[in-house]
Amino acid sequence: MRMAVSVTAALLIIGDEILTGRTKDKNIGYIAEYLTGIGVDLREVRVVPDVEEEIVSAVNALRDRYTYLFTTGGIGPTHDDITADCIAKAFGVGIGHDPRAVAMLQERYQPHELNEARLRMARIPDGADLIENPISKAPGFKIGNVFVMAGVPSIMQAMLDNIAPTLQTGARMIIETIEAEGLAEGIYAEGLSEIAATHPGVSIGSYPSFSTSGFRNQIVVRGKDPAAVASAAAAIHELLGRLTGDRAPL
């Protein structure tokens, strides 16, 4: 159900491999775009190592601050996959092999293949709901306002698709991108700052980039009020028109 209120979220990425650079995170951008598209504002992203106190502290801080907390990583079969235990500790609940999760793993593994390591993936905090994993069967879970997902991008994406229909959502972000053709940021920065100050209901950013075709600047206006976004965009078009000498109708 889409609400007029602001619905916020944080993302906690768990894993030494992210912090050392061995694994390049591919989930932040996907989750940010996905949540923005359904009307959930991603406000904060943190990365923590596979250290119990770091994970517990981050979970408790973020779940109290935002409507939802999403986590990725640390729910596999190896000794350093400690996310489930840390979530249980953060909530002050027990943890054990969940029969529902064991049944899901049995769909993929033969009895002789379901060893203790793989059964670690069926350890779920008490009172949690499972998040289906159609790819490798090992589930994620939800407890309170915390959604615990796999770190493997394809599995995380499938889990997020299952989660999305259950989320409370707010107004969707309206985004308008304006090309500042032929203009460097230093030329329009002062005028853009004045527009931002007189349009407090929107967020305005300037983003330079380089490509094979050369240098370009894009100005992006974000907001949830269509009229406010349109007003700010019109002011930016007028500013750029003055600076380039182009006074043609928009």
mmCIF file of C-alpha atoms in Angstrom:
data_model
loop_
_atom_site.group_PDB
_atom_site.id
_atom_site.type_symbol
_atom_site.label_atom_id
_atom_site.label_comp_id
_atom_site.label_asym_id
_atom_site.label_seq_id
_atom_site.Cartn_x
_atom_site.Cartn_y
_atom_site.Cartn_z
ATOM 1 C CA MET A 1 0.000 0.000 0.000
ATOM 2 C CA ARG A 2 1.488 3.323 -1.035
ATOM 3 C CA MET A 3 1.421 5.871 1.771
ATOM 4 C CA ALA A 4 1.958 9.622 1.823
ATOM 5 C CA VAL A 5 4.447 9.248 4.675
ATOM 6 C CA SER A 6 8.157 8.795 4.123
ATOM 7 C CA VAL A 7 9.300 5.182 4.283
ATOM 8 C CA THR A 8 13.026 4.848 4.929
ATOM 9 C CA ALA A 9 15.589 2.086 4.783
ATOM 10 C CA ALA A 10 19.212 1.278 5.470
ATOM 11 C CA LEU A 11 21.426 -1.359 3.895
ATOM 12 C CA LEU A 12 24.029 -3.275 5.890
ATOM 13 C CA ILE A 13 26.599 -5.162 3.824
ATOM 14 C CA ILE A 14 28.395 -7.845 5.797
ATOM 15 C CA GLY A 15 31.701 -9.432 4.839
ATOM 16 C CA ASP A 16 35.455 -9.126 5.155
ATOM 17 C CA GLU A 17 35.728 -9.789 1.417
ATOM 18 C CA ILE A 18 33.987 -6.498 0.634
ATOM 19 C CA LEU A 19 36.260 -4.461 2.896
ATOM 20 C CA THR A 20 39.435 -6.048 1.559
ATOM 21 C CA GLY A 21 38.368 -5.517 -2.033
ATOM 22 C CA ARG A 22 38.455 -9.190 -2.936
ATOM 23 C CA THR A 23 34.757 -9.060 -3.773
ATOM 24 C CA LYS A 24 33.395 -6.026 -5.583
ATOM 25 C CA ASP A 25 29.938 -5.211 -4.254
ATOM 26 C CA LYS A 26 27.232 -5.326 -6.915
ATOM 27 C CA ASN A 27 24.241 -4.995 -4.616
ATOM 28 C CA ILE A 28 24.247 -1.372 -3.425
ATOM 29 C CA GLY A 29 23.283 0.196 -6.739
ATOM 30 C CA TYR A 30 20.695 -2.460 -7.506
ATOM 31 C CA ILE A 31 19.000 -2.196 -4.116
ATOM 32 C CA ALA A 32 19.092 1.615 -4.139
ATOM 33 C CA GLU A 33 17.438 1.787 -7.560
ATOM 34 C CA TYR A 34 14.933 -0.936 -6.686
ATOM 35 C CA LEU A 35 13.816 0.708 -3.451
ATOM 36 C CA THR A 36 13.629 4.154 -5.031
ATOM 37 C CA GLY A 37 11.397 2.710 -7.734
ATOM 38 C CA ILE A 38 8.864 1.369 -5.249
ATOM 39 C CA GLY A 39 8.806 4.390 -2.945
ATOM 40 C CA VAL A 40 11.275 3.459 -0.192
ATOM 41 C CA ASP A 41 14.034 5.975 0.555
ATOM 42 C CA LEU A 42 17.441 4.348 1.071
ATOM 43 C CA ARG A 43 19.087 6.702 3.552
ATOM 44 C CA GLU A 44 22.217 4.905 4.680
ATOM 45 C CA VAL A 45 24.599 2.127 3.623
ATOM 46 C CA ARG A 46 27.178 0.563 5.929
ATOM 47 C CA VAL A 47 29.780 -2.144 5.363
ATOM 48 C CA VAL A 48 30.983 -4.170 8.342
ATOM 49 C CA PRO A 49 33.411 -7.096 8.715
ATOM 50 C CA ASP A 50 32.570 -10.608 9.858
ATOM 51 C CA VAL A 51 32.887 -9.550 13.484
ATOM 52 C CA GLU A 52 30.008 -10.258 15.862
ATOM 53 C CA GLU A 53 30.084 -7.054 17.873
ATOM 54 C CA GLU A 54 30.336 -4.921 14.748
ATOM 55 C CA ILE A 55 27.347 -6.621 13.133
ATOM 56 C CA VAL A 56 25.175 -6.580 16.268
ATOM 57 C CA SER A 57 25.933 -2.921 16.941
ATOM 58 C CA ALA A 58 25.146 -1.892 13.358
ATOM 59 C CA VAL A 59 21.932 -3.920 13.229
ATOM 60 C CA ASN A 60 20.600 -2.401 16.440
ATOM 61 C CA ALA A 61 21.525 1.135 15.426
ATOM 62 C CA LEU A 62 20.034 0.933 11.951
ATOM 63 C CA ARG A 63 16.841 -0.983 12.727
ATOM 64 C CA ASP A 64 15.947 1.648 15.324
ATOM 65 C CA ARG A 65 16.633 4.554 12.984
ATOM 66 C CA TYR A 66 14.819 3.498 9.808
ATOM 67 C CA THR A 67 11.567 1.882 8.742
ATOM 68 C CA TYR A 68 13.434 -1.105 7.295
ATOM 69 C CA LEU A 69 16.915 -2.574 7.454
ATOM 70 C CA PHE A 70 18.163 -4.849 4.671
ATOM 71 C CA THR A 71 21.315 -6.921 5.093
ATOM 72 C CA THR A 72 23.336 -8.857 2.534
ATOM 73 C CA GLY A 73 25.985 -11.496 3.101
ATOM 74 C CA GLY A 74 27.020 -13.945 5.769
ATOM 75 C CA ILE A 75 24.273 -16.574 5.578
ATOM 76 C CA GLY A 76 26.218 -19.328 3.804
ATOM 77 C CA PRO A 77 27.635 -22.665 5.054
ATOM 78 C CA THR A 78 31.125 -21.651 6.232
ATOM 79 C CA HIS A 79 32.445 -20.760 9.684
ATOM 80 C CA ASP A 80 32.581 -17.045 8.917
ATOM 81 C CA ASP A 81 28.903 -16.897 7.933
ATOM 82 C CA ILE A 82 27.723 -15.513 11.254
ATOM 83 C CA THR A 83 24.964 -13.113 10.226
ATOM 84 C CA ALA A 84 22.062 -15.265 11.470
ATOM 85 C CA ASP A 85 23.677 -15.670 14.900
ATOM 86 C CA CYS A 86 24.356 -11.947 15.100
ATOM 87 C CA ILE A 87 20.779 -11.051 14.177
ATOM 88 C CA ALA A 88 19.510 -13.425 16.874
ATOM 89 C CA LYS A 89 21.806 -11.766 19.408
ATOM 90 C CA ALA A 90 20.698 -8.282 18.323
ATOM 91 C CA PHE A 91 17.063 -9.253 18.933
ATOM 92 C CA GLY A 92 17.793 -11.246 22.060
ATOM 93 C CA VAL A 93 16.245 -14.471 20.744
ATOM 94 C CA GLY A 94 17.399 -18.051 20.334
ATOM 95 C CA ILE A 95 18.505 -19.665 17.102
ATOM 96 C CA GLY A 96 18.406 -23.211 15.772
ATOM 97 C CA HIS A 97 17.706 -25.415 12.767
ATOM 98 C CA ASP A 98 14.323 -24.315 11.453
ATOM 99 C CA PRO A 99 12.287 -27.277 10.113
ATOM 100 C CA ARG A 100 10.904 -25.103 7.326
ATOM 101 C CA ALA A 101 14.403 -24.134 6.211
ATOM 102 C CA VAL A 102 15.625 -27.740 6.470
ATOM 103 C CA ALA A 103 12.752 -28.813 4.213
ATOM 104 C CA MET A 104 13.768 -26.200 1.667
ATOM 105 C CA LEU A 105 17.358 -27.492 1.643
ATOM 106 C CA GLN A 106 16.103 -31.041 1.234
ATOM 107 C CA GLU A 107 14.553 -29.983 -2.062
ATOM 108 C CA ARG A 108 18.058 -29.406 -3.392
ATOM 109 C CA TYR A 109 20.318 -31.831 -1.522
ATOM 110 C CA GLN A 110 20.194 -35.591 -1.169
ATOM 111 C CA PRO A 111 20.244 -36.813 2.459
ATOM 112 C CA HIS A 112 23.939 -37.729 2.258
ATOM 113 C CA GLU A 113 24.733 -34.264 0.856
ATOM 114 C CA LEU A 114 23.011 -32.344 3.636
ATOM 115 C CA ASN A 115 26.009 -32.228 5.952
ATOM 116 C CA GLU A 116 26.476 -30.023 9.029
ATOM 117 C CA ALA A 117 28.000 -27.221 6.989
ATOM 118 C CA ARG A 118 24.996 -27.001 4.686
ATOM 119 C CA LEU A 119 22.624 -27.305 7.620
ATOM 120 C CA ARG A 120 24.126 -24.061 8.933
ATOM 121 C CA MET A 121 22.050 -22.379 6.237
ATOM 122 C CA ALA A 122 18.911 -23.630 8.007
ATOM 123 C CA ARG A 123 19.784 -21.929 11.302
ATOM 124 C CA ILE A 124 17.141 -19.224 11.711
ATOM 125 C CA PRO A 125 16.458 -16.910 14.683
ATOM 126 C CA ASP A 126 13.388 -17.844 16.687
ATOM 127 C CA GLY A 127 10.227 -16.109 15.487
ATOM 128 C CA ALA A 128 11.613 -15.133 12.080
ATOM 129 C CA ASP A 129 9.732 -15.512 8.807
ATOM 130 C CA LEU A 130 11.548 -17.108 5.890
ATOM 131 C CA ILE A 131 12.389 -15.389 2.610
ATOM 132 C CA GLU A 132 12.175 -17.837 -0.273
ATOM 133 C CA ASN A 133 15.239 -18.473 -2.389
ATOM 134 C CA PRO A 134 14.170 -19.998 -5.722
ATOM 135 C CA ILE A 135 17.752 -20.306 -6.953
ATOM 136 C CA SER A 136 19.688 -22.284 -4.339
ATOM 137 C CA LYS A 137 16.853 -22.947 -1.843
ATOM 138 C CA ALA A 138 18.767 -21.710 1.244
ATOM 139 C CA PRO A 139 16.365 -19.077 2.600
ATOM 140 C CA GLY A 140 16.839 -15.617 3.945
ATOM 141 C CA PHE A 141 14.654 -14.427 6.774
ATOM 142 C CA LYS A 142 12.788 -11.488 8.245
ATOM 143 C CA ILE A 143 12.594 -10.615 11.924
ATOM 144 C CA GLY A 144 11.055 -7.362 13.107
ATOM 145 C CA ASN A 145 11.869 -4.765 10.462
ATOM 146 C CA VAL A 146 15.091 -6.510 9.375
ATOM 147 C CA PHE A 147 15.355 -8.461 6.113
ATOM 148 C CA VAL A 148 18.365 -10.763 5.877
ATOM 149 C CA MET A 149 19.385 -11.655 2.326
ATOM 150 C CA ALA A 150 22.176 -13.498 0.556
ATOM 151 C CA GLY A 151 25.193 -11.637 -0.769
ATOM 152 C CA VAL A 152 25.234 -13.396 -4.158
ATOM 153 C CA PRO A 153 23.610 -10.804 -6.461
ATOM 154 C CA SER A 154 21.295 -13.159 -8.369
ATOM 155 C CA ILE A 155 19.994 -14.716 -5.152
ATOM 156 C CA MET A 156 19.657 -11.351 -3.419
ATOM 157 C CA GLN A 157 17.642 -10.019 -6.361
ATOM 158 C CA ALA A 158 15.261 -12.990 -6.250
ATOM 159 C CA MET A 159 14.801 -12.510 -2.510
ATOM 160 C CA LEU A 160 14.148 -8.801 -2.966
ATOM 161 C CA ASP A 161 11.435 -9.601 -5.494
ATOM 162 C CA ASN A 162 9.759 -11.773 -2.862
ATOM 163 C CA ILE A 163 10.103 -9.112 -0.187
ATOM 164 C CA ALA A 164 8.849 -6.125 -2.182
ATOM 165 C CA PRO A 165 5.095 -6.926 -2.141
ATOM 166 C CA THR A 166 5.163 -7.020 1.669
ATOM 167 C CA LEU A 167 6.686 -3.565 2.140
ATOM 168 C CA GLN A 168 4.923 -0.405 3.126
ATOM 169 C CA THR A 169 5.878 2.187 0.521
ATOM 170 C CA GLY A 170 5.659 5.946 0.248
ATOM 171 C CA ALA A 171 5.460 8.380 -2.629
ATOM 172 C CA ARG A 172 7.841 7.499 -5.423
ATOM 173 C CA MET A 173 10.796 9.720 -6.127
ATOM 174 C CA ILE A 174 10.453 11.881 -9.244
ATOM 175 C CA ILE A 175 13.759 12.328 -11.016
ATOM 176 C CA GLU A 176 14.450 14.762 -13.849
ATOM 177 C CA THR A 177 17.828 14.853 -15.573
ATOM 178 C CA ILE A 178 18.943 18.000 -17.393
ATOM 179 C CA GLU A 179 21.929 18.111 -19.719
ATOM 180 C CA ALA A 180 24.221 21.082 -19.119
ATOM 181 C CA GLU A 181 25.598 20.894 -22.638
ATOM 182 C CA GLY A 182 28.890 22.652 -23.164
ATOM 183 C CA LEU A 183 28.992 24.101 -19.664
ATOM 184 C CA ALA A 184 31.497 23.292 -16.933
ATOM 185 C CA GLU A 185 30.264 23.101 -13.354
ATOM 186 C CA GLY A 186 32.197 26.195 -12.366
ATOM 187 C CA ILE A 187 30.130 28.285 -14.777
ATOM 188 C CA TYR A 188 26.718 27.408 -13.399
ATOM 189 C CA ALA A 189 27.596 26.447 -9.801
ATOM 190 C CA GLU A 190 26.643 29.802 -8.262
ATOM 191 C CA GLY A 191 23.319 29.989 -10.076
ATOM 192 C CA LEU A 192 22.546 26.370 -9.247
ATOM 193 C CA SER A 193 23.235 27.033 -5.579
ATOM 194 C CA GLU A 194 20.741 29.911 -5.612
ATOM 195 C CA ILE A 195 18.095 27.689 -7.222
ATOM 196 C CA ALA A 196 18.689 24.982 -4.618
ATOM 197 C CA ALA A 197 18.269 27.534 -1.826
ATOM 198 C CA THR A 198 14.947 28.748 -3.226
ATOM 199 C CA HIS A 199 13.613 25.220 -3.849
ATOM 200 C CA PRO A 200 14.040 23.459 -0.491
ATOM 201 C CA GLY A 201 11.491 20.776 -1.358
ATOM 202 C CA VAL A 202 13.805 19.083 -3.842
ATOM 203 C CA SER A 203 17.337 17.739 -4.034
ATOM 204 C CA ILE A 204 19.559 19.103 -6.813
ATOM 205 C CA GLY A 205 22.863 17.546 -7.795
ATOM 206 C CA SER A 206 25.436 18.142 -10.515
ATOM 207 C CA TYR A 207 27.275 15.152 -11.958
ATOM 208 C CA PRO A 208 30.214 15.425 -14.372
ATOM 209 C CA SER A 209 31.335 12.421 -16.380
ATOM 210 C CA PHE A 210 33.725 11.459 -19.146
ATOM 211 C CA SER A 211 33.000 9.131 -22.022
ATOM 212 C CA THR A 212 34.401 8.290 -25.443
ATOM 213 C CA SER A 213 32.343 11.162 -26.843
ATOM 214 C CA GLY A 214 33.864 13.647 -24.412
ATOM 215 C CA PHE A 215 33.002 15.534 -21.249
ATOM 216 C CA ARG A 216 29.438 16.070 -20.080
ATOM 217 C CA ASN A 217 27.587 17.501 -17.100
ATOM 218 C CA GLN A 218 24.153 16.428 -15.945
ATOM 219 C CA ILE A 219 22.029 18.205 -13.376
ATOM 220 C CA VAL A 220 19.569 15.962 -11.564
ATOM 221 C CA VAL A 221 16.484 17.162 -9.699
ATOM 222 C CA ARG A 222 14.866 14.753 -7.231
ATOM 223 C CA GLY A 223 11.690 15.166 -5.228
ATOM 224 C CA LYS A 224 8.285 13.694 -4.450
ATOM 225 C CA ASP A 225 6.187 16.755 -5.268
ATOM 226 C CA PRO A 226 5.697 16.965 -9.057
ATOM 227 C CA ALA A 227 5.097 20.715 -8.950
ATOM 228 C CA ALA A 228 8.243 21.347 -6.901
ATOM 229 C CA VAL A 229 10.376 19.244 -9.259
ATOM 230 C CA ALA A 230 8.911 20.985 -12.310
ATOM 231 C CA SER A 231 9.523 24.431 -10.802
ATOM 232 C CA ALA A 232 13.151 23.683 -9.975
ATOM 233 C CA ALA A 233 13.754 22.104 -13.396
ATOM 234 C CA ALA A 234 12.276 25.148 -15.136
ATOM 235 C CA ALA A 235 14.563 27.446 -13.159
ATOM 236 C CA ILE A 236 17.576 25.328 -14.129
ATOM 237 C CA HIS A 237 16.620 25.358 -17.808
ATOM 238 C CA GLU A 238 16.278 29.137 -17.617
ATOM 239 C CA LEU A 239 19.703 29.436 -15.942
ATOM 240 C CA LEU A 240 21.397 27.267 -18.547
ATOM 241 C CA GLY A 241 19.641 29.154 -21.311
ATOM 242 C CA ARG A 242 21.018 32.454 -20.045
ATOM 243 C CA LEU A 243 24.518 31.046 -19.726
ATOM 244 C CA THR A 244 24.560 29.592 -23.236
ATOM 245 C CA GLY A 245 22.692 32.487 -24.823
ATOM 246 C CA ASP A 246 19.914 30.103 -25.864
ATOM 247 C CA ARG A 247 16.596 31.767 -25.073
ATOM 248 C CA ALA A 248 14.510 29.456 -27.237
ATOM 249 C CA PRO A 249 11.293 28.109 -25.668
ATOM 250 C CA LEU A 250 11.785 24.935 -23.623
#
